[in-house]
C-alpha cells in the first residue's frame, strides 16, 4: 500500500487499537492533523497546553494499562511536552509521543520553530527516533509501541519532519518487530527463584517490599495470593499503592520519607526483603548505609539496571514480576510455614499500636488529612485518585483507602506540579464509569489550570479537590523545619476566586469551610457529573508526618505528637 | 570504594545519533570517559566502540547495565583478560636528531612515517601505559604536536 507519511501515522494508530490521542496542532504536524480530520477511528482530545497532553496520556496509560499517545508540533510544542516525557520516564509509563519537525531540507538551518527535539528527549525517553524517510515510518511506529510497552515501560518519542509526513511510500504494518538488540528478559531464572523461596522459608522476619512494577505487570492478584499464603507482612512504595487492599491485615502501610512508623521500623528490622518491582528510591531508603542493615535482599525486577544499583541483592531475579510469581507462589505455598512469622507479625502490630498513622483533630476546623479520609469514606472504590505534588499528595498516599491497582495515579519520580488535573482527565477517559478525583494544592492547580477548558469541552468531569493552605505547603514545611521558619516565597495568600474561575470555564465551584459543606459539595459535584473545583480551606500550618529528614536514617522519624481527642 | 580503570567494548547498531546516546549516558550519569574509539565492524550493520573508563565496582556494573539498556546496543564486554593497544603520532621539528627519535620509536613498536621540509612525523602503537612513557621520553625532542588514537581492545 502506497500512502503518505501522515496517513501512515493514522493507520499505525488504528492498528495499535488507539482510541484516544491527546494533542495540540501546529505547522510542522499539520499534515497529520489533516488526516486526523478525515478519520473516525479514534478520538483526538485537544488539551490547552502540550504539557497537559502528555500528562493526560500518562493518566490514560496508568488507568488503562495501555500505551498513551500524545501528538504535538515542533519547536515550542515539543519543548512544552518535555516535562511530560521526563515524568513518564521517571515513573516508567508507556507512551508514544509523536512530534512534527521542520522539513528535512531545513533541519540544521535554525529554521522557524526548529529545535533539536531528539537531542533534547534523548535523556528523558526510553528511546527516540528522527524519521528521515517515510518508508521507515511504519516500522518505526511499530517499534515505538513495542518498546514503550515491553520490558520496563517508558515513553518513546518519534520526531517526523513535515516533508516526511507528505512523502508517499510503501506501508506494511503486518511485519513483526525485529529488534536484534532489544530483547528484555521476562522469564525469571528458575534456580534463582527456588533459592529465593528457600531463603523465605528460612527467614525469621521477612518483609514484602512492593513496588510500582507490580502495577505495571498486572500482578497485584498474584501478590495478594503470595502475601496471604505466606502470612508475611508487606510494605508498599508510593507507586505501589492499591496492590493490597487498605484493610488487608498484612499491609503495614507505605514506607519511606513519609511512610508510617511501623512500615519504616519493619524495614529497619527485617532479615529478608522480598522486593518486587521496586527500585530502592532515595525517598524510600533514607541514608543508604543505615538502610535495612540486617537484611538479605531478594530483588525481582525486569530491569537488570535496577538490581544492585543502590542496595546489593543477594537473590537477584531479572524478569517480569508476574511471570516470576507464577513460578514462585506455588513453590512458596509448599515450603513456607506462616506460623513461623507469628511473633514478627506481633512485633509489627506493636509498632503500629505505638505510632499509628494519624493526625490531631482541631475542633470543627478541617484538617487536610480528614478530607482524604472523608473522600475515602464517601467514594472508596468508586473513585480513581490522581494528585498533584506536595503535602496533599502525601496525605492522599497515606490516608486514602485504596482497594485496587490502577486506582492511584500520581507523579512519584519527577514530582511534577501540574500533573494531577490533566492526568485525571486521562484517567476519566480510560475509566469513564468511575469518579475521577484530582486531589491538588492551591499552588499546583494553577500549573495546568487551562485544562478546565479541555475537561469542560470533552465532558471529562474531573472533580478537583484543592486542599487550600495558602502555601506551597511542602516547601513551607521544609522551611519551618530546616530553615528556621524563614518562609521564603511560599506564601500563597494572594489567590484567585476558584469558584468564579471554574464557573468562567463552564464548570461548578464550591468554597468549603466546614465538614458539612464538604460533604454537601462532594455529593453535589458527583451528582451533577460536571467539571468541578472544591476549594477546601484547611489548616495552614499542618505538617506531613511521620517524616524522615532527607538523608537521615529510615528509623529516625519525626513523629506526630498525639493530642487526646476532645 | 576503590576506583578501577576498566576497558569496555560496546557493539552498537551503526545508525544516526547512536554515539550521542552513549556519550550522553556517560555525562548524564556522571561516569568518566578516559578514551573512546569507534569504527564500523566490516561487513555488518554494527560498529564497535572501545571505552576506557573508571569507577568503583558498583559504578562499573551500572555502566555495563545502563549501556545494555540502550536500544541499539547489541553487546557489552567488560574486559577482564584482554590485549589493548593505542596508537600515537608526534610531530617534531626537522632539526631534532632523527636517528635518536627513530630508535626510541622502534622501542615502542613505531617508526618515522613522514619526513617533510620542516617537520617529521613519528608513530607508535603500544599499550596505553607504554604510550604514556613514550610521550614522556620524547619531551626532550621538543614535539610540536601530539595526537593519541584512544584504546582498542580484544578479549584473549
Ligand atoms: C514529595 C514526594 C515525596 C515522596 N515520598 C515518598 C515516600 O515517603 N515513600 C515512597 O515510597 N515514595 C515516595 N515518593 C515517590 C518516590 O519518589 C518514588 O517515585 C517511588 O518511591 C518509587 O517507587 P517504586 O520503587 O515502586 O518504583 P517505580 O518508579 O514504580 O519503578 C518500578 C520498578 O519496577 C520495575 N518494573 C517495571 N515493570 C516491571 C515488571 N513488569 N516486572 C518487574 N519489574 C518491573 C522497574 O524496572 C522499576 O525498577 C515521593 C515522591 C514525592 C514527589
Ligand atoms: C513544577 C514544580 N515546581 C516546583 C516544585 C517544588 N515543589 C514541591 S511541592 C511544592 C508545593 C506545592 O504546593 P501546593 O500545590 O499548594 O501543595 P501543598 O504542599 O500546599 O499541599 C513545590 C513548590 C515541584 N515539585 N514541581
Ligand atoms: Mg498549598
PDB file of N, CA, C and O in Angstrom, chain B residues 13-61:
ATOM      1  N   UNK B  13      24.326  -0.854  16.866  1.00  0.00           N
ATOM      2  CA  UNK B  13      23.833  -0.707  15.501  1.00  0.00           C
ATOM      3  C   UNK B  13      24.418   0.594  14.950  1.00  0.00           C
ATOM      4  O   UNK B  13      24.393   1.637  15.615  1.00  0.00           O
ATOM      5  N   UNK B  14      24.932   0.513  13.748  1.00  0.00           N
ATOM      6  CA  UNK B  14      25.561   1.665  13.133  1.00  0.00           C
ATOM      7  C   UNK B  14      24.483   2.578  12.548  1.00  0.00           C
ATOM      8  O   UNK B  14      24.118   2.455  11.399  1.00  0.00           O
ATOM      9  N   UNK B  15      23.929   3.462  13.374  1.00  0.00           N
ATOM     10  CA  UNK B  15      22.835   4.319  12.904  1.00  0.00           C
ATOM     11  C   UNK B  15      23.037   5.730  13.445  1.00  0.00           C
ATOM     12  O   UNK B  15      23.853   5.952  14.340  1.00  0.00           O
ATOM     13  N   UNK B  16      22.251   6.674  12.918  1.00  0.00           N
ATOM     14  CA  UNK B  16      22.400   8.077  13.310  1.00  0.00           C
ATOM     15  C   UNK B  16      22.258   8.226  14.818  1.00  0.00           C
ATOM     16  O   UNK B  16      21.452   7.550  15.439  1.00  0.00           O
ATOM     17  N   UNK B  17      23.027   9.071  15.378  1.00  0.00           N
ATOM     18  CA  UNK B  17      22.974   9.509  16.777  1.00  0.00           C
ATOM     19  C   UNK B  17      23.245   8.413  17.817  1.00  0.00           C
ATOM     20  O   UNK B  17      23.052   8.627  19.001  1.00  0.00           O
ATOM     21  N   UNK B  18      23.734   7.265  17.364  1.00  0.00           N
ATOM     22  CA  UNK B  18      23.992   6.207  18.353  1.00  0.00           C
ATOM     23  C   UNK B  18      25.158   6.596  19.260  1.00  0.00           C
ATOM     24  O   UNK B  18      25.158   6.318  20.462  1.00  0.00           O
ATOM     25  N   UNK B  19      26.123   7.314  18.703  1.00  0.00           N
ATOM     26  CA  UNK B  19      27.270   7.723  19.515  1.00  0.00           C
ATOM     27  C   UNK B  19      26.830   8.709  20.592  1.00  0.00           C
ATOM     28  O   UNK B  19      27.273   8.626  21.743  1.00  0.00           O
ATOM     29  N   UNK B  20      25.931   9.627  20.235  1.00  0.00           N
ATOM     30  CA  UNK B  20      25.494  10.577  21.271  1.00  0.00           C
ATOM     31  C   UNK B  20      24.672   9.888  22.344  1.00  0.00           C
ATOM     32  O   UNK B  20      24.685  10.303  23.496  1.00  0.00           O
ATOM     33  N   UNK B  21      23.953   8.827  21.995  1.00  0.00           N
ATOM     34  CA  UNK B  21      23.241   8.084  23.043  1.00  0.00           C
ATOM     35  C   UNK B  21      24.231   7.595  24.097  1.00  0.00           C
ATOM     36  O   UNK B  21      23.965   7.609  25.292  1.00  0.00           O
ATOM     37  N   UNK B  22      25.377   7.140  23.617  1.00  0.00           N
ATOM     38  CA  UNK B  22      26.359   6.577  24.544  1.00  0.00           C
ATOM     39  C   UNK B  22      27.058   7.682  25.336  1.00  0.00           C
ATOM     40  O   UNK B  22      27.135   7.607  26.561  1.00  0.00           O
ATOM     41  N   UNK B  23      27.513   8.713  24.669  1.00  0.00           N
ATOM     42  CA  UNK B  23      28.221   9.772  25.406  1.00  0.00           C
ATOM     43  C   UNK B  23      27.253  10.516  26.321  1.00  0.00           C
ATOM     44  O   UNK B  23      27.618  10.884  27.438  1.00  0.00           O
ATOM     45  N   UNK B  24      25.996  10.702  25.891  1.00  0.00           N
ATOM     46  CA  UNK B  24      25.002  11.337  26.770  1.00  0.00           C
ATOM     47  C   UNK B  24      24.802  10.525  28.034  1.00  0.00           C
ATOM     48  O   UNK B  24      24.650  11.069  29.122  1.00  0.00           O
ATOM     49  N   UNK B  25      24.774   9.203  27.877  1.00  0.00           N
ATOM     50  CA  UNK B  25      24.586   8.353  29.040  1.00  0.00           C
ATOM     51  C   UNK B  25      25.725   8.559  30.048  1.00  0.00           C
ATOM     52  O   UNK B  25      25.497   8.685  31.240  1.00  0.00           O
ATOM     53  N   UNK B  26      26.938   8.626  29.534  1.00  0.00           N
ATOM     54  CA  UNK B  26      28.080   8.823  30.430  1.00  0.00           C
ATOM     55  C   UNK B  26      27.997  10.173  31.138  1.00  0.00           C
ATOM     56  O   UNK B  26      28.225  10.257  32.336  1.00  0.00           O
ATOM     57  N   UNK B  27      27.658  11.229  30.394  1.00  0.00           N
ATOM     58  CA  UNK B  27      27.621  12.531  31.063  1.00  0.00           C
ATOM     59  C   UNK B  27      26.418  12.637  31.993  1.00  0.00           C
ATOM     60  O   UNK B  27      26.528  13.147  33.098  1.00  0.00           O
ATOM     61  N   UNK B  28      25.267  12.095  31.565  1.00  0.00           N
ATOM     62  CA  UNK B  28      24.064  12.222  32.396  1.00  0.00           C
ATOM     63  C   UNK B  28      24.237  11.501  33.731  1.00  0.00           C
ATOM     64  O   UNK B  28      23.730  11.948  34.752  1.00  0.00           O
ATOM     65  N   UNK B  29      24.945  10.396  33.737  1.00  0.00           N
ATOM     66  CA  UNK B  29      25.071   9.627  34.974  1.00  0.00           C
ATOM     67  C   UNK B  29      26.397   9.871  35.682  1.00  0.00           C
ATOM     68  O   UNK B  29      26.723   9.202  36.659  1.00  0.00           O
ATOM     69  N   UNK B  30      27.161  10.820  35.154  1.00  0.00           N
ATOM     70  CA  UNK B  30      28.392  11.210  35.843  1.00  0.00           C
ATOM     71  C   UNK B  30      29.498  10.174  35.753  1.00  0.00           C
ATOM     72  O   UNK B  30      30.336  10.077  36.646  1.00  0.00           O
ATOM     73  N   UNK B  31      29.514   9.371  34.685  1.00  0.00           N
ATOM     74  CA  UNK B  31      30.594   8.401  34.516  1.00  0.00           C
ATOM     75  C   UNK B  31      31.745   9.054  33.741  1.00  0.00           C
ATOM     76  O   UNK B  31      31.535   9.967  32.950  1.00  0.00           O
ATOM     77  N   UNK B  32      32.945   8.535  33.962  1.00  0.00           N
ATOM     78  CA  UNK B  32      34.129   9.065  33.266  1.00  0.00           C
ATOM     79  C   UNK B  32      34.295   8.422  31.907  1.00  0.00           C
ATOM     80  O   UNK B  32      34.053   7.232  31.751  1.00  0.00           O
ATOM     81  N   UNK B  33      34.771   9.194  30.950  1.00  0.00           N
ATOM     82  CA  UNK B  33      35.313   8.594  29.730  1.00  0.00           C
ATOM     83  C   UNK B  33      36.753   9.059  29.627  1.00  0.00           C
ATOM     84  O   UNK B  33      37.010  10.251  29.517  1.00  0.00           O
ATOM     85  N   UNK B  34      37.687   8.123  29.692  1.00  0.00           N
ATOM     86  CA  UNK B  34      39.091   8.499  29.516  1.00  0.00           C
ATOM     87  C   UNK B  34      39.452   8.483  28.045  1.00  0.00           C
ATOM     88  O   UNK B  34      40.187   9.335  27.561  1.00  0.00           O
ATOM     89  N   UNK B  35      38.971   7.468  27.351  1.00  0.00           N
ATOM     90  CA  UNK B  35      39.147   7.492  25.903  1.00  0.00           C
ATOM     91  C   UNK B  35      38.017   6.729  25.254  1.00  0.00           C
ATOM     92  O   UNK B  35      37.365   5.886  25.888  1.00  0.00           O
ATOM     93  N   UNK B  36      37.738   7.056  24.011  1.00  0.00           N
ATOM     94  CA  UNK B  36      36.651   6.413  23.286  1.00  0.00           C
ATOM     95  C   UNK B  36      37.059   6.308  21.823  1.00  0.00           C
ATOM     96  O   UNK B  36      37.495   7.294  21.228  1.00  0.00           O
ATOM     97  N   UNK B  37      36.981   5.123  21.295  1.00  0.00           N
ATOM     98  CA  UNK B  37      37.233   4.971  19.858  1.00  0.00           C
ATOM     99  C   UNK B  37      36.032   4.280  19.242  1.00  0.00           C
ATOM    100  O   UNK B  37      35.302   3.558  19.921  1.00  0.00           O
ATOM    101  N   UNK B  38      35.818   4.544  17.980  1.00  0.00           N
ATOM    102  CA  UNK B  38      34.674   3.920  17.318  1.00  0.00           C
ATOM    103  C   UNK B  38      34.982   3.727  15.844  1.00  0.00           C
ATOM    104  O   UNK B  38      35.615   4.570  15.214  1.00  0.00           O
ATOM    105  N   UNK B  39      34.581   2.567  15.319  1.00  0.00           N
ATOM    106  CA  UNK B  39      34.695   2.318  13.878  1.00  0.00           C
ATOM    107  C   UNK B  39      33.730   1.216  13.507  1.00  0.00           C
ATOM    108  O   UNK B  39      33.374   0.369  14.341  1.00  0.00           O
ATOM    109  N   UNK B  40      33.259   1.237  12.265  1.00  0.00           N
ATOM    110  CA  UNK B  40      32.332   0.200  11.828  1.00  0.00           C
ATOM    111  C   UNK B  40      32.989  -1.176  11.825  1.00  0.00           C
ATOM    112  O   UNK B  40      34.192  -1.293  11.595  1.00  0.00           O
ATOM    113  N   UNK B  41      32.206  -2.197  12.118  1.00  0.00           N
ATOM    114  CA  UNK B  41      32.685  -3.575  12.006  1.00  0.00           C
ATOM    115  C   UNK B  41      32.469  -3.989  10.555  1.00  0.00           C
ATOM    116  O   UNK B  41      31.353  -3.865  10.049  1.00  0.00           O
ATOM    117  N   UNK B  42      33.521  -4.462   9.877  1.00  0.00           N
ATOM    118  CA  UNK B  42      33.401  -4.758   8.445  1.00  0.00           C
ATOM    119  C   UNK B  42      32.263  -5.738   8.151  1.00  0.00           C
ATOM    120  O   UNK B  42      32.016  -6.662   8.942  1.00  0.00           O
ATOM    121  N   UNK B  43      31.585  -5.538   7.051  1.00  0.00           N
ATOM    122  CA  UNK B  43      30.526  -6.426   6.569  1.00  0.00           C
ATOM    123  C   UNK B  43      29.426  -6.684   7.589  1.00  0.00           C
ATOM    124  O   UNK B  43      28.945  -7.805   7.727  1.00  0.00           O
ATOM    125  N   UNK B  44      29.056  -5.667   8.323  1.00  0.00           N
ATOM    126  CA  UNK B  44      27.936  -5.838   9.254  1.00  0.00           C
ATOM    127  C   UNK B  44      27.261  -4.484   9.410  1.00  0.00           C
ATOM    128  O   UNK B  44      27.770  -3.470   8.955  1.00  0.00           O
ATOM    129  N   UNK B  45      26.100  -4.487  10.096  1.00  0.00           N
ATOM    130  CA  UNK B  45      25.438  -3.203  10.333  1.00  0.00           C
ATOM    131  C   UNK B  45      25.845  -2.626  11.688  1.00  0.00           C
ATOM    132  O   UNK B  45      25.218  -1.715  12.197  1.00  0.00           O
ATOM    133  N   UNK B  46      26.910  -3.199  12.272  1.00  0.00           N
ATOM    134  CA  UNK B  46      27.306  -2.773  13.607  1.00  0.00           C
ATOM    135  C   UNK B  46      28.596  -1.967  13.617  1.00  0.00           C
ATOM    136  O   UNK B  46      29.408  -2.051  12.693  1.00  0.00           O
ATOM    137  N   UNK B  47      28.775  -1.200  14.689  1.00  0.00           N
ATOM    138  CA  UNK B  47      30.053  -0.549  14.959  1.00  0.00           C
ATOM    139  C   UNK B  47      30.551  -1.038  16.303  1.00  0.00           C
ATOM    140  O   UNK B  47      29.772  -1.508  17.127  1.00  0.00           O
ATOM    141  N   UNK B  48      31.859  -0.879  16.493  1.00  0.00           N
ATOM    142  CA  UNK B  48      32.433  -1.271  17.776  1.00  0.00           C
ATOM    143  C   UNK B  48      33.046  -0.055  18.437  1.00  0.00           C
ATOM    144  O   UNK B  48      33.842   0.656  17.837  1.00  0.00           O
ATOM    145  N   UNK B  49      32.646   0.173  19.677  1.00  0.00           N
ATOM    146  CA  UNK B  49      33.243   1.250  20.456  1.00  0.00           C
ATOM    147  C   UNK B  49      34.116   0.632  21.522  1.00  0.00           C
ATOM    148  O   UNK B  49      33.756  -0.397  22.106  1.00  0.00           O
ATOM    149  N   UNK B  50      35.235   1.273  21.783  1.00  0.00           N
ATOM    150  CA  UNK B  50      36.044   0.874  22.921  1.00  0.00           C
ATOM    151  C   UNK B  50      36.120   2.076  23.854  1.00  0.00           C
ATOM    152  O   UNK B  50      36.511   3.159  23.426  1.00  0.00           O
ATOM    153  N   UNK B  51      35.702   1.862  25.080  1.00  0.00           N
ATOM    154  CA  UNK B  51      35.661   2.969  26.036  1.00  0.00           C
ATOM    155  C   UNK B  51      36.566   2.623  27.216  1.00  0.00           C
ATOM    156  O   UNK B  51      36.462   1.539  27.783  1.00  0.00           O
ATOM    157  N   UNK B  52      37.448   3.539  27.556  1.00  0.00           N
ATOM    158  CA  UNK B  52      38.213   3.381  28.780  1.00  0.00           C
ATOM    159  C   UNK B  52      37.566   4.275  29.823  1.00  0.00           C
ATOM    160  O   UNK B  52      37.332   5.460  29.586  1.00  0.00           O
ATOM    161  N   UNK B  53      37.219   3.674  30.942  1.00  0.00           N
ATOM    162  CA  UNK B  53      36.514   4.418  31.978  1.00  0.00           C
ATOM    163  C   UNK B  53      37.079   4.038  33.334  1.00  0.00           C
ATOM    164  O   UNK B  53      37.987   3.207  33.428  1.00  0.00           O
ATOM    165  N   UNK B  54      36.569   4.654  34.378  1.00  0.00           N
ATOM    166  CA  UNK B  54      37.000   4.253  35.711  1.00  0.00           C
ATOM    167  C   UNK B  54      35.858   4.467  36.680  1.00  0.00           C
ATOM    168  O   UNK B  54      34.963   5.281  36.438  1.00  0.00           O
ATOM    169  N   UNK B  55      35.878   3.730  37.766  1.00  0.00           N
ATOM    170  CA  UNK B  55      34.821   3.843  38.767  1.00  0.00           C
ATOM    171  C   UNK B  55      34.916   2.692  39.743  1.00  0.00           C
ATOM    172  O   UNK B  55      35.704   1.764  39.539  1.00  0.00           O
ATOM    173  N   UNK B  56      34.077   2.753  40.774  1.00  0.00           N
ATOM    174  CA  UNK B  56      34.034   1.661  41.736  1.00  0.00           C
ATOM    175  C   UNK B  56      33.392   0.450  41.057  1.00  0.00           C
ATOM    176  O   UNK B  56      32.803   0.564  39.990  1.00  0.00           O
ATOM    177  N   UNK B  57      33.482  -0.691  41.710  1.00  0.00           N
ATOM    178  CA  UNK B  57      32.887  -1.908  41.157  1.00  0.00           C
ATOM    179  C   UNK B  57      31.408  -1.689  40.850  1.00  0.00           C
ATOM    180  O   UNK B  57      30.906  -2.072  39.797  1.00  0.00           O
ATOM    181  N   UNK B  58      30.705  -1.027  41.782  1.00  0.00           N
ATOM    182  CA  UNK B  58      29.270  -0.797  41.597  1.00  0.00           C
ATOM    183  C   UNK B  58      29.010   0.110  40.387  1.00  0.00           C
ATOM    184  O   UNK B  58      28.110  -0.132  39.597  1.00  0.00           O
ATOM    185  N   UNK B  59      29.831   1.146  40.257  1.00  0.00           N
ATOM    186  CA  UNK B  59      29.656   2.067  39.131  1.00  0.00           C
ATOM    187  C   UNK B  59      29.912   1.351  37.808  1.00  0.00           C
ATOM    188  O   UNK B  59      29.133   1.485  36.855  1.00  0.00           O
ATOM    189  N   UNK B  60      30.975   0.553  37.762  1.00  0.00           N
ATOM    190  CA  UNK B  60      31.275  -0.174  36.522  1.00  0.00           C
ATOM    191  C   UNK B  60      30.116  -1.107  36.170  1.00  0.00           C
ATOM    192  O   UNK B  60      29.690  -1.187  35.021  1.00  0.00           O
ATOM    193  N   UNK B  61      29.568  -1.776  37.180  1.00  0.00           N
ATOM    194  CA  UNK B  61      28.441  -2.681  36.931  1.00  0.00           C
ATOM    195  C   UNK B  61      27.255  -1.903  36.356  1.00  0.00           C
ATOM    196  O   UNK B  61      26.592  -2.335  35.416  1.00  0.00           O
TER     197      UNK B  61
END
